Amino acid sequence: MRPDDAPFASHAQELARADASVTRMSGTRRDRWYPTYHVAAQAGWINDPNGLVFFGGRYHAFFQHHPYGTDWGPMHWGHVSSPDLVTWRHEPVALAPSIEAERDGCWSGSCAVGDDGRLYAFYTGHRRQADPMDASSRREVQCVAVSDDGIAWKKLGVVVPGVRPMGNFRDPKVWRQDGAWCMVVGQQSAEGRGQVALYHSSDLLAWEYGGIVYEHPTPGVRMLECPDLFAVGDEWVLCFSAMGMRAQGYVGRNYNNAGYVLGSWELGSPFVPHTDFIPCDWGHNYYAPQSFEAPDARRIQFGWMNAFRFDAPEKADGWCGQLTLPRELTVEDGVVHARPVAETERLLGPAHTWDAVELGANERFVLADDLACGRLDLTLDLRSTDAERVGVEAHRSPDGYCLHVAYDAQTNCVVVDRNRSLRGNRGYRAFPLRSHRDTLKIQLWLDRGSLEVYVNDGEATLSELSYPGEGPRELALVSESGTACVTDLTARWIV
Ligand code: FRU
């Protein structure tokens, strides 16, 4: 046995200990912001979606999980499964650190169903050597585990040690391409540049280096986490989560930023980009997305509604972190569109519909006295609107908290404004509309502790965490300094 593959603990015991901790912590969890329909752990911390796959008649979503606390810590793989992408069942923790190569964590990765019908999980073994903040003192390698049922895993050890020892070399994404197995991995070059490396294999176990498919053009972008390379129709999408990007206008405003470039690619050649970096999502809380191909060939992506760089209030409640809704990706008019998968309609309960609403200047129109979880659809008739801003106050609680989603006429942007957030971070994010149109469609998905905004049928999304106070959560339309006309207005409750 190679030293990296040697166990330092019993995997079965580590899993049992992790599950016991989650059960213990979930006993005292507070649910004021705990999601009713988004994926989260029963308790403890989660980050990236991992290993998304349809296997054995169910969808499986794994995620980075720290089962011993509400902060990021030594990573495990948590696990939920679903028959339909919307009703999720908590499964036992799938992977816990137990061999030398992953002494400090089983980091992000992906799943593939092998030619033998078994499920393979590829993930990064992470080890600190001396100083955890110094990449040269860390070591990252790619490991594999195999399962017959998606629940119980047998570790097979390190399969991709890298072409040289690397401290930033992670997040293997594996898929089948032209009869070969391919893996993309994010890495930092010796010169400190963010790159995506390719490996290929005929049996999922022996991997050969296939070169660099992409290097980020901007010096300073030092690492591309969670790379994902896939075709949508005739277009190739290279998605990654960039560390070290500087903000430019509305783009790149988060601490680290998830986005994509469109281009062309074939096995054996580098990726040829046709676009600049485009954010996957324009909100504050989105990172580390991963996609997979559903049995009906839809390309579906989950993101992490991240709470990495601020003191997320839900930590006091015994949990932290949730995933976005599964979003179906298409490429339309030269950009990726992301819509909630059709199955999400099953979540929806009673509907309330209004005829067109004309709002006077500075008017407020209450749509629902209490809508914590639900969906709102509306169309703004921009020809009949002269308000400076018109939009929705969501999750407005009696203490004055609300999240404000609006169309801003001055900048032609859809904005999420957290100025009246009493908990969590403030500030705003904006999606600049690509053209001036007569109408604007907005769809909001509200859950107890989050808000997802879909603009113009998925042309853009904005993901936000939300922390309303005690009591009812009002939903209202508001126009500022001018009148507005809202049509096709429907609120649906999720119960
Ligand atoms: C992205 C990330 C990955 C890594 C994982 C560790 O959020 O930093 O690159 O594998 O999280 O939890």
Coordinates of C-alpha atoms and ligand atoms in Angstrom, one line a residue:
M1 CA 0.0 0.0 0.0
R2 CA 1.3 3.5 -0.9
P3 CA 1.8 5.7 2.1
D4 CA -0.8 8.2 0.9
D5 CA -3.5 5.4 0.9
A6 CA -2.7 4.2 4.4
P7 CA -5.6 4.6 6.8
F8 CA -5.1 6.7 9.9
A9 CA -8.6 5.9 11.2
S10 CA -11.5 3.5 10.6
H11 CA -13.8 5.0 7.9
A12 CA -16.8 3.2 9.4
Q13 CA -16.1 4.6 12.8
E14 CA -15.5 8.1 11.5
L15 CA -18.9 8.0 9.6
A16 CA -20.7 6.8 12.7
R17 CA -19.2 9.6 14.8
A18 CA -20.1 12.2 12.1
D19 CA -23.7 10.9 11.9
A20 CA -24.1 10.9 15.7
S21 CA -22.9 14.5 15.8
V22 CA -25.4 15.6 13.1
T23 CA -28.2 13.9 15.0
R24 CA -27.2 15.5 18.3
M25 CA -26.9 19.0 16.8
S26 CA -30.2 18.7 14.8
G27 CA -32.0 18.1 18.1
T28 CA -31.4 21.8 19.1
R29 CA -31.6 23.3 15.7
R30 CA -33.8 26.5 15.3
D31 CA -35.8 26.7 12.2
R32 CA -36.7 30.4 11.7
W33 CA -34.4 30.5 8.5
Y34 CA -33.9 26.7 7.9
P35 CA -35.0 25.9 4.3
T36 CA -38.3 24.1 3.7
Y37 CA -37.4 23.0 0.1
H38 CA -33.7 23.9 -0.5
V39 CA -31.1 21.3 0.2
A40 CA -29.2 21.8 3.5
A41 CA -27.7 19.5 6.1
Q42 CA -29.8 18.5 9.1
A43 CA -27.3 20.3 11.2
G44 CA -23.7 21.7 10.8
W45 CA -22.0 23.5 8.0
I46 CA -22.2 22.8 4.3
N47 CA -20.6 24.4 1.2
D48 CA -20.2 23.2 -2.4
P49 CA -22.5 20.7 -4.1
N50 CA -20.6 17.6 -5.0
G51 CA -21.2 14.3 -6.9
L52 CA -24.5 15.2 -8.5
V53 CA -25.8 12.2 -10.3
F54 CA -28.8 10.1 -11.2
F55 CA -28.1 6.6 -10.0
G56 CA -30.2 3.6 -8.9
G57 CA -33.5 5.3 -9.8
R58 CA -32.8 8.4 -7.6
Y59 CA -31.0 11.7 -7.9
H60 CA -28.1 12.1 -5.5
A61 CA -26.7 15.4 -4.2
F62 CA -23.6 15.3 -2.0
F63 CA -22.1 18.4 -0.5
Q64 CA -19.1 19.6 1.5
H65 CA -20.1 19.1 5.1
H66 CA -18.6 19.8 8.5
P67 CA -20.7 17.7 10.8
Y68 CA -19.1 18.9 14.1
G69 CA -19.9 22.6 14.0
T70 CA -21.5 25.5 12.1
D71 CA -18.2 26.8 10.7
W72 CA -16.2 25.3 7.8
G73 CA -13.9 22.6 9.2
P74 CA -12.4 19.2 8.1
M75 CA -14.6 18.3 5.2
H76 CA -16.8 15.3 4.9
W77 CA -19.3 14.5 2.1
G78 CA -22.9 14.9 3.3
H79 CA -25.6 13.3 1.2
V80 CA -29.3 13.7 0.2
S81 CA -31.3 11.8 -2.4
S82 CA -34.5 12.3 -4.2
P83 CA -36.8 10.7 -6.7
D84 CA -37.7 14.0 -8.4
L85 CA -35.2 16.7 -7.6
V86 CA -37.5 18.5 -5.2
T87 CA -38.3 16.1 -2.3
W88 CA -35.1 15.2 -0.6
R89 CA -34.2 12.5 1.9
H90 CA -31.3 12.9 4.3
E91 CA -28.8 10.0 3.9
P92 CA -25.9 9.0 6.2
V93 CA -22.6 11.0 5.8
A94 CA -20.9 9.4 2.7
L95 CA -17.2 10.2 3.1
A96 CA -15.1 11.1 6.2
P97 CA -11.3 11.7 6.3
S98 CA -9.7 8.4 7.1
I99 CA -6.6 7.9 4.8
E100 CA -3.3 9.9 4.9
A101 CA -4.0 11.7 1.5
E102 CA -7.2 13.2 2.9
R103 CA -6.1 13.7 6.5
D104 CA -7.5 17.3 6.6
G105 CA -10.5 16.8 4.4
C106 CA -12.4 15.1 1.6
W107 CA -12.8 18.1 -0.6
S108 CA -15.1 18.7 -3.6
G109 CA -15.5 16.4 -6.5
S110 CA -18.0 14.6 -8.7
C111 CA -19.6 11.2 -9.4
A112 CA -19.7 9.0 -12.5
V113 CA -21.5 5.8 -13.2
G114 CA -18.8 3.4 -14.4
D115 CA -19.1 0.9 -17.3
D116 CA -19.5 -1.8 -14.6
G117 CA -22.7 -0.1 -13.3
R118 CA -21.0 1.0 -10.0
L119 CA -20.9 4.6 -8.8
Y120 CA -17.5 6.2 -8.5
A121 CA -16.9 9.4 -6.4
F122 CA -13.8 11.5 -7.3
Y123 CA -12.8 14.0 -4.7
T124 CA -9.8 15.9 -3.5
G125 CA -7.7 14.6 -0.7
H126 CA -6.5 17.6 1.2
R127 CA -3.6 17.6 3.7
R128 CA -2.0 20.5 5.6
Q129 CA 1.6 20.1 6.2
A130 CA 2.8 23.0 8.4
D131 CA 1.1 26.4 7.9
P132 CA -2.5 25.9 6.7
M133 CA -2.5 29.4 5.0
D134 CA 0.6 28.7 3.0
A135 CA -0.2 26.7 -0.2
S136 CA 3.3 25.4 -0.4
S137 CA 2.8 23.6 2.9
R138 CA -0.4 21.8 1.7
R139 CA -0.8 18.9 -0.6
E140 CA -3.8 18.1 -2.8
V141 CA -4.4 15.0 -4.8
Q142 CA -7.4 13.3 -6.4
C143 CA -8.9 10.2 -4.8
V144 CA -11.7 7.8 -5.7
A145 CA -14.3 5.8 -3.8
V146 CA -16.7 3.3 -5.2
S147 CA -20.3 2.3 -4.2
D148 CA -22.9 -0.2 -5.3
D149 CA -25.9 1.7 -3.8
G150 CA -24.7 5.3 -3.5
I151 CA -24.8 5.0 0.3
A152 CA -21.9 2.8 1.4
W153 CA -18.5 3.7 -0.1
K154 CA -15.2 1.8 -0.3
K155 CA -12.1 4.0 -0.7
L156 CA -9.7 3.0 -3.5
G157 CA -7.1 5.8 -2.7
V158 CA -5.2 8.3 -4.8
V159 CA -5.7 8.1 -8.5
V160 CA -4.3 11.5 -9.7
P161 CA -1.3 12.7 -7.6
G162 CA -0.6 15.5 -10.1
V163 CA 2.4 16.2 -12.4
R164 CA 4.2 17.8 -9.4
P165 CA 3.3 18.3 -5.7
M166 CA 0.7 20.9 -5.6
G167 CA -1.1 22.8 -2.8
N168 CA -3.8 24.1 -5.0
F169 CA -5.0 21.2 -7.2
R170 CA -8.6 20.3 -6.6
D171 CA -12.2 19.6 -7.4
P172 CA -12.1 16.8 -10.1
K173 CA -15.1 16.8 -12.4
V174 CA -15.5 13.6 -14.4
W175 CA -17.6 12.8 -17.4
R176 CA -17.7 10.6 -20.5
Q177 CA -16.6 12.2 -23.8
D178 CA -16.2 10.5 -27.2
G179 CA -15.7 7.1 -25.6
A180 CA -13.1 8.3 -23.1
W181 CA -13.4 9.3 -19.5
C182 CA -12.3 12.9 -18.9
M183 CA -11.5 14.8 -15.7
V184 CA -11.0 18.5 -15.3
V185 CA -9.2 19.7 -12.2
G186 CA -8.6 23.3 -11.0
Q187 CA -5.0 24.2 -10.2
Q188 CA -2.5 26.9 -9.7
S189 CA 0.5 27.1 -12.1
A190 CA 4.0 27.4 -10.8
E191 CA 3.8 31.1 -11.8
G192 CA 0.7 31.5 -9.6
R193 CA -2.0 31.5 -12.4
G194 CA -5.4 29.9 -12.2
Q195 CA -5.6 26.9 -14.7
V196 CA -7.9 24.0 -15.6
A197 CA -6.0 20.7 -16.2
L198 CA -7.4 17.7 -18.1
Y199 CA -6.8 14.0 -17.4
H200 CA -8.3 11.1 -19.3
S201 CA -8.8 7.4 -18.6
S202 CA -10.3 4.3 -20.1
D203 CA -11.3 2.6 -16.8
L204 CA -11.8 5.5 -14.3
L205 CA -8.8 4.3 -12.3
A206 CA -5.6 4.8 -14.4
W207 CA -5.5 8.5 -15.5
E208 CA -3.2 10.2 -18.0
Y209 CA -2.4 13.9 -18.0
G210 CA -3.9 15.6 -21.0
G211 CA -2.5 19.1 -20.6
I212 CA -3.9 22.5 -19.7
V213 CA -7.3 23.2 -21.3
Y214 CA -7.6 26.8 -20.0
E215 CA -5.5 29.4 -18.2
H216 CA -7.3 32.5 -16.9
P217 CA -6.1 35.5 -18.9
T218 CA -5.9 37.8 -15.9
P219 CA -2.8 37.8 -13.7
G220 CA -3.9 37.8 -10.1
V221 CA -6.6 35.2 -10.7
R222 CA -4.7 32.6 -8.8
M223 CA -7.0 29.6 -8.7
L224 CA -10.0 28.2 -10.6
E225 CA -12.0 26.2 -8.1
C226 CA -14.7 23.7 -9.1
P227 CA -14.1 23.6 -12.9
D228 CA -17.0 22.1 -15.0
L229 CA -16.7 21.7 -18.8
F230 CA -19.8 20.6 -20.7
A231 CA -21.7 21.1 -24.0
V232 CA -25.1 22.7 -24.2
G233 CA -26.3 22.2 -27.8
D234 CA -23.4 23.4 -30.0
E235 CA -21.7 25.5 -27.4
W236 CA -19.1 24.5 -24.8
V237 CA -19.4 26.0 -21.4
L238 CA -16.4 26.2 -19.1
C239 CA -17.6 27.1 -15.7
F240 CA -15.3 27.8 -12.7
S241 CA -15.1 29.6 -9.4
A242 CA -12.3 32.2 -9.6
M243 CA -10.2 33.3 -6.7
G244 CA -8.4 36.6 -6.9
M245 CA -10.6 38.3 -9.5
R246 CA -10.9 42.1 -9.2
A247 CA -14.4 43.7 -9.4
Q248 CA -15.2 45.5 -12.6
G249 CA -18.5 47.4 -12.6
Y250 CA -21.3 44.9 -11.7
V251 CA -19.1 41.8 -12.4
G252 CA -16.8 40.1 -9.9
R253 CA -18.2 41.8 -6.8
N254 CA -18.1 38.8 -4.5
Y255 CA -15.1 37.7 -2.5
N256 CA -14.6 34.8 -5.0
N257 CA -16.7 34.6 -8.1
A258 CA -18.4 31.8 -10.0
G259 CA -18.8 32.3 -13.7
Y260 CA -18.3 30.8 -17.2
V261 CA -16.9 31.4 -20.6
L262 CA -18.5 30.0 -23.8
G263 CA -16.3 28.6 -26.4
S264 CA -15.3 25.5 -28.4
W265 CA -13.4 22.5 -27.3
E266 CA -12.5 19.0 -28.4
L267 CA -10.7 16.2 -26.6
G268 CA -6.9 16.7 -27.1
S269 CA -7.1 20.5 -27.7
P270 CA -7.3 23.5 -25.4
F271 CA -10.6 25.3 -24.8
V272 CA -11.0 28.2 -27.2
P273 CA -13.0 31.0 -25.4
H274 CA -15.5 33.0 -27.5
T275 CA -16.7 35.3 -24.6
D276 CA -15.3 37.0 -21.6
F277 CA -16.1 35.9 -18.1
I278 CA -19.9 36.0 -17.4
P279 CA -21.2 35.5 -13.8
C280 CA -23.3 32.4 -13.3
D281 CA -25.4 34.4 -10.9
W282 CA -25.5 38.1 -10.0
G283 CA -26.4 37.9 -6.3
H284 CA -24.4 38.1 -3.1
N285 CA -24.7 34.4 -2.2
Y286 CA -23.6 32.1 -5.0
Y287 CA -20.5 30.0 -5.4
A288 CA -19.0 26.7 -6.5
P289 CA -21.8 25.5 -8.9
Q290 CA -21.7 22.0 -10.3
S291 CA -23.8 20.6 -13.1
F292 CA -24.7 17.1 -14.2
E293 CA -26.7 15.5 -17.1
A294 CA -30.1 14.1 -16.2
P295 CA -31.3 10.9 -17.8
D296 CA -33.4 13.0 -20.2
A297 CA -30.3 14.9 -21.2
R298 CA -31.1 18.1 -19.4
R299 CA -28.1 19.9 -18.0
I300 CA -28.9 20.8 -14.4
Q301 CA -26.8 22.9 -12.1
F302 CA -26.8 23.5 -8.3
G303 CA -24.9 26.3 -6.6
W304 CA -24.0 26.9 -3.0
M305 CA -25.8 29.9 -1.5
N306 CA -22.6 30.7 0.2
A307 CA -22.0 32.4 3.6
F308 CA -18.3 32.1 3.6
R309 CA -17.0 35.5 4.3
F310 CA -19.5 36.9 6.9
D311 CA -20.9 35.8 10.2
A312 CA -24.0 34.1 8.9
P313 CA -26.8 34.5 11.6
E314 CA -28.0 30.9 11.1
K315 CA -24.9 29.6 12.8
A316 CA -26.5 30.5 16.1
D317 CA -29.3 28.1 15.1
G318 CA -27.1 25.1 14.7
W319 CA -26.7 25.0 10.9
C320 CA -25.1 27.0 8.0
G321 CA -25.3 26.8 4.3
Q322 CA -27.8 25.6 1.6
L323 CA -27.9 24.9 -2.1
T324 CA -29.9 26.7 -4.8
L325 CA -32.8 25.1 -6.5
P326 CA -31.7 22.8 -9.3
R327 CA -31.5 25.0 -12.4
E328 CA -31.8 23.8 -16.0
L329 CA -29.2 25.4 -18.3
T330 CA -29.7 26.4 -21.9
V331 CA -27.7 28.7 -24.1
E332 CA -29.9 31.4 -25.7
D333 CA -28.8 34.7 -27.4
G334 CA -25.2 34.0 -26.5
V335 CA -25.6 33.5 -22.7
V336 CA -26.4 30.7 -20.4
H337 CA -30.0 30.8 -19.2
A338 CA -30.8 29.1 -15.9
R339 CA -34.4 28.2 -15.0
P340 CA -35.7 26.2 -12.0
V341 CA -36.2 22.6 -13.3
A342 CA -39.9 21.9 -14.3
E343 CA -40.2 19.5 -11.3
T344 CA -40.2 22.6 -8.9
E345 CA -43.8 23.3 -10.0
R346 CA -44.8 20.4 -7.8
L347 CA -43.7 22.4 -4.7
L348 CA -46.3 25.0 -5.4
G349 CA -49.6 25.3 -3.4
P350 CA -52.5 27.7 -3.5
A351 CA -52.2 30.6 -5.9
H352 CA -53.5 34.2 -5.7
T353 CA -53.7 36.1 -9.0
W354 CA -54.3 39.8 -9.5
D355 CA -55.4 41.8 -12.6
A356 CA -52.9 44.4 -13.6
V357 CA -51.9 46.6 -10.7
E358 CA -51.3 50.3 -11.3
L359 CA -49.1 51.8 -8.6
G360 CA -49.3 55.5 -7.9
A361 CA -46.1 57.4 -7.1
N362 CA -44.5 56.1 -3.9
E363 CA -47.4 53.6 -3.5
R364 CA -47.1 50.4 -1.6
F365 CA -49.4 47.5 -2.5
V366 CA -49.5 44.5 -0.1
L367 CA -49.7 41.2 -1.9
A368 CA -49.6 38.9 1.1
D369 CA -49.6 39.5 4.8
D370 CA -47.4 36.4 5.4
L371 CA -45.5 34.7 2.7
A372 CA -42.4 33.0 4.0
C373 CA -42.1 30.3 1.4
G374 CA -43.6 30.7 -2.0
R375 CA -43.2 32.0 -5.5
L376 CA -44.1 35.3 -7.0
D377 CA -44.3 35.9 -10.8
L378 CA -44.8 39.3 -12.3
T379 CA -44.3 41.3 -15.5
L380 CA -43.4 45.0 -15.4
D381 CA -44.9 47.0 -18.3
L382 CA -42.0 49.4 -18.7
R383 CA -43.8 51.5 -21.3
S384 CA -46.4 52.4 -18.7
T385 CA -43.9 52.8 -15.8
D386 CA -42.0 56.0 -15.0
A387 CA -40.9 55.2 -11.4
E388 CA -37.3 55.5 -10.6
R389 CA -37.4 52.1 -9.0
V390 CA -40.3 49.6 -8.9
G391 CA -40.2 46.2 -7.3
V392 CA -41.0 44.0 -4.3
E393 CA -40.3 44.1 -0.6
A394 CA -39.9 40.5 0.4
H395 CA -39.9 38.9 3.8
R396 CA -40.8 42.1 5.5
S397 CA -41.1 41.4 9.2
P398 CA -42.6 43.6 11.9
D399 CA -39.1 44.7 13.0
G400 CA -38.7 46.5 9.6
Y401 CA -36.4 43.9 8.0
C402 CA -36.9 43.3 4.3
L403 CA -35.1 42.4 1.1
H404 CA -35.9 44.8 -1.7
V405 CA -35.8 43.5 -5.3
A406 CA -36.4 46.2 -7.9
Y407 CA -36.0 47.4 -11.4
D408 CA -33.8 50.5 -11.4
A409 CA -34.7 52.7 -14.4
Q410 CA -31.6 54.9 -14.2
T411 CA -29.2 52.0 -14.6
N412 CA -31.5 49.6 -16.5
C413 CA -30.6 47.0 -13.9
V414 CA -32.5 44.5 -11.7
V415 CA -31.2 45.1 -8.2
V416 CA -31.3 43.2 -4.9
D417 CA -30.9 45.7 -2.1
R418 CA -30.1 44.6 1.4
N419 CA -30.1 48.1 2.9
R420 CA -32.9 47.1 5.2
S421 CA -31.3 43.9 6.3
L422 CA -31.1 44.0 10.1
R423 CA -29.0 40.8 10.2
G424 CA -26.3 39.5 7.9
N425 CA -24.5 41.7 5.4
R426 CA -25.8 44.8 3.6
G427 CA -25.1 46.3 0.2
Y428 CA -26.7 45.6 -3.1
R429 CA -26.1 43.6 -6.3
A430 CA -27.3 44.5 -9.8
F431 CA -27.8 42.7 -13.1
P432 CA -27.5 45.1 -16.0
L433 CA -30.2 44.2 -18.6
R434 CA -28.7 43.5 -22.0
S435 CA -31.2 45.6 -23.9
H436 CA -34.0 48.1 -23.3
R437 CA -37.3 46.2 -23.5
D438 CA -41.0 46.9 -23.2
T439 CA -41.5 44.4 -20.5
L440 CA -39.5 42.8 -17.7
K441 CA -40.3 39.4 -16.1
I442 CA -39.3 38.7 -12.6
Q443 CA -39.8 35.4 -10.7
L444 CA -39.0 35.2 -7.0
W445 CA -38.6 32.0 -5.0
L446 CA -38.8 32.6 -1.3
D447 CA -37.8 30.1 1.3
R448 CA -37.5 30.8 5.1
G449 CA -33.9 31.9 4.8
S450 CA -33.3 32.7 1.1
L451 CA -34.6 34.4 -2.0
E452 CA -33.8 33.4 -5.6
V453 CA -34.5 35.9 -8.4
Y454 CA -35.0 34.8 -12.0
V455 CA -35.0 37.6 -14.6
N456 CA -36.7 37.2 -18.0
D457 CA -37.1 33.4 -17.9
G458 CA -33.6 32.7 -16.7
E459 CA -31.6 35.3 -18.6
A460 CA -30.1 36.0 -15.1
T461 CA -30.4 34.9 -11.6
L462 CA -29.6 36.5 -8.3
S463 CA -29.3 34.4 -5.2
E464 CA -29.6 35.9 -1.7
L465 CA -29.7 34.7 1.9
S466 CA -32.5 36.3 3.9
Y467 CA -32.9 36.8 7.7
P468 CA -36.3 38.2 8.5
G469 CA -37.3 38.8 12.1
E470 CA -40.0 37.1 14.2
G471 CA -43.6 37.2 13.1
P472 CA -45.4 37.4 9.7
R473 CA -43.4 38.1 6.5
E474 CA -45.2 40.5 4.3
L475 CA -44.8 40.7 0.5
A476 CA -45.5 44.0 -1.1
L477 CA -45.1 45.9 -4.4
V478 CA -43.5 49.3 -4.2
S479 CA -42.9 52.1 -6.6
E480 CA -40.5 54.9 -5.9
S481 CA -40.8 58.4 -7.3
G482 CA -43.1 57.7 -10.2
T483 CA -45.9 55.3 -11.2
A484 CA -45.7 51.7 -12.3
C485 CA -47.8 49.1 -14.1
V486 CA -47.5 45.4 -13.1
T487 CA -49.2 42.6 -15.0
D488 CA -49.3 38.8 -14.9
L489 CA -49.1 38.9 -11.1
T490 CA -49.4 35.6 -9.2
A491 CA -48.3 34.6 -5.8
R492 CA -48.2 30.9 -4.9
W493 CA -47.6 29.5 -1.4
I494 CA -45.3 26.6 -0.7
V495 CA -46.7 24.7 2.3
Ligands
FRU1 C1 -14.9 25.9 -3.0 C2 -13.9 25.0 -2.3 C3 -13.3 24.0 -3.2 C4 -12.8 22.9 -2.2 C5 -13.9 23.0 -1.1 C6 -13.4 22.8 0.3 O1 -15.8 26.5 -2.2 O2 -12.8 25.9 -1.8 O3 -12.2 24.4 -4.0 O4 -12.7 21.7 -2.7 O5 -14.4 24.3 -1.2 O6 -14.5 22.8 1.2

